[in-house]
Amino acid sequence: MNTTKHGVVPYITAREGEEADSFLALRAAFDDAGHSRLAYWDEVREDRDVRGVLWARVSQSIAADRLPAGVPKWRLVHPARQRECMLTLRCQVCVDDARTPEGILFLESKKDGIFTSSTTIRTAQPPLCRRHARLAAKRCPYLAAHGHVALLAQSAPLYGVIGTPHAYGAKGIKVLAADDTPVPYGNPALRWFLASQLVRTLRSFRVVDLDDFIQAAWPEGL
Ligand SMILES: [Zn+2]
């Protein structure tokens, strides 16, 4: 978390000056099974996630305190920082461990529907620690506009990724139209995919009242 002249800026928020890598960095290659797939010319291990999917490269503006710096691009999420928080279940604001003895806290928008324990929820929003859940509910424009639902999940297995499909044709690599639909791990389409957000499924969750939940942890207040 950075508290600066911009206020509290979540760790995952993209910053001005952070730039996507050139399209020319991409090439076609073959995986170990002989399938063609998208790759980088100078690929390094961090370019692929734990399931071998290629990720979009975006530079990072990191200050001397090792936290992101620069004017926030509020509506954009940095792919590597989103992936880090989502993979390790860390708070999207402060990067502290978001796992608690009661479960993992996620905030969803009420606009996305009524959540019951039988609803399948897939989310690209990393969890929040108690300290930042209330802040996010108030400050996130989408949550503030539509209202939030706080969900305490007992587990949140990895599901897949959101990103941009690519294809290889007569003129080389081309970018296909993207939407925000998560593509599950194991789908062959992911060989030609450039991921930008990691998605988990929320399991065994219950809806909690955020104020009650925080109050229970800190009866004296923050
Ligand atoms: Zn936090």
Tab-separated table of C-alpha atoms and ligand atoms in Angstrom:
chain	number	residue	atom	x	y	z
A	1	MET	CA	0.000	0.000	0.000
A	2	ASN	CA	1.143	3.542	-0.689
A	3	THR	CA	-0.293	6.464	1.203
A	4	THR	CA	0.734	9.468	-0.832
A	5	LYS	CA	-0.762	12.629	-2.271
A	6	HIS	CA	-2.968	10.254	-4.281
A	7	GLY	CA	-4.467	8.794	-1.076
A	8	VAL	CA	-4.335	5.062	-0.456
A	9	VAL	CA	-3.474	3.345	-3.713
A	10	PRO	CA	-3.927	-0.423	-3.910
A	11	TYR	CA	-0.796	-2.409	-4.712
A	12	ILE	CA	-2.424	-3.900	-7.823
A	13	THR	CA	-3.420	-0.554	-9.382
A	14	ALA	CA	-1.469	0.302	-12.547
A	15	ARG	CA	0.604	3.498	-12.527
A	16	GLU	CA	1.410	6.058	-15.171
A	17	GLY	CA	4.725	5.243	-16.793
A	18	GLU	CA	4.113	1.502	-16.673
A	19	GLU	CA	4.083	0.365	-20.279
A	20	ALA	CA	3.085	-2.834	-22.049
A	21	ASP	CA	5.834	-4.637	-23.938
A	22	SER	CA	5.902	-4.437	-27.738
A	23	PHE	CA	3.794	-6.826	-29.789
A	24	LEU	CA	7.044	-7.586	-31.634
A	25	ALA	CA	8.362	-9.354	-28.533
A	26	LEU	CA	5.941	-12.213	-29.297
A	27	ARG	CA	6.695	-15.203	-31.489
A	28	ALA	CA	5.290	-18.637	-32.287
A	29	ALA	CA	7.001	-21.590	-30.633
A	30	PHE	CA	6.336	-25.218	-29.709
A	31	ASP	CA	5.675	-26.686	-26.290
A	32	ASP	CA	7.152	-29.982	-25.051
A	33	ALA	CA	4.217	-31.902	-26.546
A	34	GLY	CA	4.806	-30.379	-29.977
A	35	HIS	CA	1.831	-27.991	-29.934
A	36	SER	CA	2.349	-24.541	-31.358
A	37	ARG	CA	1.922	-21.747	-28.870
A	38	LEU	CA	2.536	-18.091	-28.152
A	39	ALA	CA	5.947	-17.265	-26.665
A	40	TYR	CA	8.423	-14.412	-26.201
A	41	TRP	CA	11.671	-14.219	-28.138
A	42	ASP	CA	13.569	-13.629	-24.900
A	43	GLU	CA	11.246	-15.522	-22.599
A	44	VAL	CA	12.101	-15.920	-18.901
A	45	ARG	CA	10.501	-18.163	-16.322
A	46	GLU	CA	8.274	-15.431	-14.820
A	47	ASP	CA	6.637	-14.883	-18.222
A	48	ARG	CA	4.536	-18.009	-17.590
A	49	ASP	CA	2.314	-18.756	-14.618
A	50	VAL	CA	2.148	-21.913	-12.516
A	51	ARG	CA	0.115	-23.622	-15.255
A	52	GLY	CA	2.380	-22.574	-18.126
A	53	VAL	CA	0.182	-19.805	-19.578
A	54	LEU	CA	2.007	-16.809	-21.081
A	55	TRP	CA	1.409	-13.444	-19.392
A	56	ALA	CA	1.308	-9.905	-20.746
A	57	ARG	CA	4.460	-7.982	-19.885
A	58	VAL	CA	4.019	-4.535	-18.401
A	59	SER	CA	6.940	-2.592	-16.929
A	60	GLN	CA	6.787	-1.710	-13.240
A	61	SER	CA	7.461	1.657	-11.618
A	62	ILE	CA	8.861	0.630	-8.259
A	63	ALA	CA	10.197	3.188	-5.783
A	64	ALA	CA	13.096	2.783	-3.350
A	65	ASP	CA	10.651	1.410	-0.731
A	66	ARG	CA	9.943	-1.422	-3.214
A	67	LEU	CA	6.342	-0.314	-3.647
A	68	PRO	CA	4.724	0.927	-6.874
A	69	ALA	CA	5.070	4.651	-7.530
A	70	GLY	CA	3.555	7.167	-9.933
A	71	VAL	CA	0.119	8.575	-10.653
A	72	PRO	CA	-2.457	5.765	-10.344
A	73	LYS	CA	-4.370	4.639	-13.420
A	74	TRP	CA	-7.413	3.863	-11.287
A	75	ARG	CA	-9.310	1.647	-13.659
A	76	LEU	CA	-6.353	-0.503	-14.642
A	77	VAL	CA	-4.754	-3.378	-12.812
A	78	HIS	CA	-1.086	-4.301	-13.234
A	79	PRO	CA	-0.972	-7.912	-14.511
A	80	ALA	CA	2.083	-9.058	-12.538
A	81	ARG	CA	0.904	-7.480	-9.279
A	82	GLN	CA	-2.645	-8.845	-9.688
A	83	ARG	CA	-1.176	-12.288	-10.370
A	84	GLU	CA	1.083	-12.074	-7.315
A	85	CYS	CA	-1.771	-11.100	-4.962
A	86	MET	CA	-4.220	-13.600	-6.410
A	87	LEU	CA	-1.741	-16.491	-6.525
A	88	THR	CA	-0.479	-15.999	-2.980
A	89	LEU	CA	-3.849	-14.807	-1.567
A	90	ARG	CA	-2.497	-11.496	-0.407
A	91	CYS	CA	-4.455	-8.312	0.208
A	92	GLN	CA	-4.756	-6.351	-3.042
A	93	VAL	CA	-4.120	-3.092	-1.148
A	94	CYS	CA	-1.221	-3.844	1.249
A	95	VAL	CA	0.087	-7.283	0.089
A	96	ASP	CA	-0.286	-8.756	3.597
A	97	ASP	CA	-1.493	-12.344	3.881
A	98	ALA	CA	-5.291	-12.230	3.454
A	99	ARG	CA	-5.919	-15.710	4.871
A	100	THR	CA	-7.552	-15.756	8.311
A	101	PRO	CA	-8.655	-18.610	10.574
A	102	GLU	CA	-12.258	-17.863	9.489
A	103	GLY	CA	-11.534	-17.903	5.764
A	104	ILE	CA	-10.442	-15.597	2.951
A	105	LEU	CA	-12.321	-12.330	2.492
A	106	PHE	CA	-13.424	-11.234	-0.999
A	107	LEU	CA	-15.600	-8.280	-1.997
A	108	GLU	CA	-17.950	-8.558	-4.929
A	109	SER	CA	-20.355	-6.022	-6.419
A	110	LYS	CA	-24.067	-6.400	-5.724
A	111	LYS	CA	-24.576	-5.642	-9.403
A	112	ASP	CA	-23.166	-9.073	-10.249
A	113	GLY	CA	-26.137	-10.810	-8.672
A	114	ILE	CA	-27.471	-12.374	-5.524
A	115	PHE	CA	-24.962	-14.712	-3.949
A	116	THR	CA	-26.100	-17.895	-2.274
A	117	SER	CA	-23.901	-20.774	-1.201
A	118	SER	CA	-24.801	-22.618	-4.407
A	119	THR	CA	-23.703	-19.747	-6.694
A	120	THR	CA	-20.497	-20.363	-8.618
A	121	ILE	CA	-18.355	-17.288	-8.205
A	122	ARG	CA	-15.279	-16.706	-10.288
A	123	THR	CA	-13.348	-13.606	-9.449
A	124	ALA	CA	-10.320	-11.705	-10.690
A	125	GLN	CA	-10.425	-9.419	-7.651
A	126	PRO	CA	-7.713	-10.518	-5.193
A	127	PRO	CA	-8.780	-10.830	-1.550
A	128	LEU	CA	-8.561	-8.141	1.109
A	129	CYS	CA	-7.275	-8.067	4.655
A	130	ARG	CA	-9.723	-6.910	7.319
A	131	ARG	CA	-8.054	-3.554	7.510
A	132	HIS	CA	-8.581	-2.756	3.851
A	133	ALA	CA	-11.903	-4.425	3.153
A	134	ARG	CA	-13.946	-1.503	4.461
A	135	LEU	CA	-11.699	0.989	2.688
A	136	ALA	CA	-12.141	-0.856	-0.622
A	137	ALA	CA	-15.908	-1.022	-0.163
A	138	LYS	CA	-16.004	2.768	0.159
A	139	ARG	CA	-13.299	3.826	-2.274
A	140	CYS	CA	-13.693	1.419	-5.173
A	141	PRO	CA	-15.990	3.343	-7.566
A	142	TYR	CA	-17.671	0.172	-8.844
A	143	LEU	CA	-18.382	-1.189	-5.362
A	144	ALA	CA	-19.434	2.209	-4.019
A	145	ALA	CA	-21.883	2.725	-6.908
A	146	HIS	CA	-23.540	-0.686	-6.786
A	147	GLY	CA	-23.003	-1.796	-3.211
A	148	HIS	CA	-20.755	-4.598	-2.043
A	149	VAL	CA	-21.163	-8.137	-0.817
A	150	ALA	CA	-18.465	-9.469	1.517
A	151	LEU	CA	-17.793	-13.165	1.074
A	152	LEU	CA	-15.747	-15.319	3.396
A	153	ALA	CA	-14.512	-18.325	1.410
A	154	GLN	CA	-13.120	-21.490	2.956
A	155	SER	CA	-11.160	-22.193	-0.198
A	156	ALA	CA	-10.544	-20.498	-3.530
A	157	PRO	CA	-8.952	-22.855	-6.054
A	158	LEU	CA	-7.295	-21.462	-9.172
A	159	TYR	CA	-9.684	-21.440	-12.134
A	160	GLY	CA	-7.984	-19.801	-15.096
A	161	VAL	CA	-7.152	-16.436	-16.609
A	162	ILE	CA	-8.617	-13.388	-18.316
A	163	GLY	CA	-6.640	-11.975	-21.211
A	164	THR	CA	-6.305	-11.650	-24.964
A	165	PRO	CA	-6.493	-14.522	-27.477
A	166	HIS	CA	-3.978	-14.575	-30.318
A	167	ALA	CA	-3.729	-16.643	-33.480
A	168	TYR	CA	-1.118	-17.528	-36.056
A	169	GLY	CA	-1.979	-16.959	-39.710
A	170	ALA	CA	-0.378	-16.329	-43.073
A	171	LYS	CA	0.754	-12.889	-41.913
A	172	GLY	CA	2.128	-14.103	-38.616
A	173	ILE	CA	0.773	-13.538	-35.130
A	174	LYS	CA	-2.424	-11.566	-34.812
A	175	VAL	CA	-4.458	-10.330	-31.867
A	176	LEU	CA	-8.061	-11.502	-31.655
A	177	ALA	CA	-10.979	-9.749	-29.966
A	178	ALA	CA	-10.905	-10.110	-26.190
A	179	ASP	CA	-13.610	-10.048	-23.566
A	180	ASP	CA	-13.517	-10.456	-19.799
A	181	THR	CA	-14.664	-14.077	-19.813
A	182	PRO	CA	-12.275	-16.242	-17.779
A	183	VAL	CA	-10.751	-19.159	-19.710
A	184	PRO	CA	-10.240	-22.253	-17.536
A	185	TYR	CA	-6.826	-23.832	-17.112
A	186	GLY	CA	-6.548	-26.910	-19.313
A	187	ASN	CA	-8.363	-25.262	-22.236
A	188	PRO	CA	-6.174	-25.694	-25.378
A	189	ALA	CA	-7.052	-22.092	-26.375
A	190	LEU	CA	-4.674	-20.964	-23.621
A	191	ARG	CA	-1.685	-21.954	-25.775
A	192	TRP	CA	-2.418	-18.854	-27.847
A	193	PHE	CA	-3.477	-16.606	-25.009
A	194	LEU	CA	-1.787	-13.651	-23.341
A	195	ALA	CA	-3.062	-13.559	-19.768
A	196	SER	CA	-3.510	-10.392	-17.750
A	197	GLN	CA	-5.594	-11.469	-14.725
A	198	LEU	CA	-5.643	-14.613	-12.630
A	199	VAL	CA	-9.085	-15.972	-11.686
A	200	ARG	CA	-10.115	-18.093	-8.721
A	201	THR	CA	-13.370	-19.887	-7.893
A	202	LEU	CA	-14.790	-19.145	-4.449
A	203	ARG	CA	-15.819	-22.292	-2.619
A	204	SER	CA	-17.758	-22.881	0.603
A	205	PHE	CA	-18.309	-19.203	1.145
A	206	ARG	CA	-20.739	-17.361	3.329
A	207	VAL	CA	-21.921	-13.796	3.067
A	208	VAL	CA	-20.753	-11.721	6.027
A	209	ASP	CA	-21.535	-8.245	7.242
A	210	LEU	CA	-18.269	-6.390	6.854
A	211	ASP	CA	-18.721	-4.190	9.907
A	212	ASP	CA	-19.635	-7.151	12.132
A	213	PHE	CA	-16.699	-9.146	10.789
A	214	ILE	CA	-14.217	-6.373	11.430
A	215	GLN	CA	-15.765	-5.569	14.797
A	216	ALA	CA	-15.364	-9.178	15.882
A	217	ALA	CA	-11.635	-8.992	15.187
A	218	TRP	CA	-11.051	-5.584	16.746
A	219	PRO	CA	-13.781	-4.827	19.288
A	220	GLU	CA	-11.825	-1.751	20.365
A	221	GLY	CA	-11.907	-0.354	16.836
A	222	LEU	CA	-9.055	0.328	14.445
B	1	ZN	ZN	-4.519	-4.937	3.377
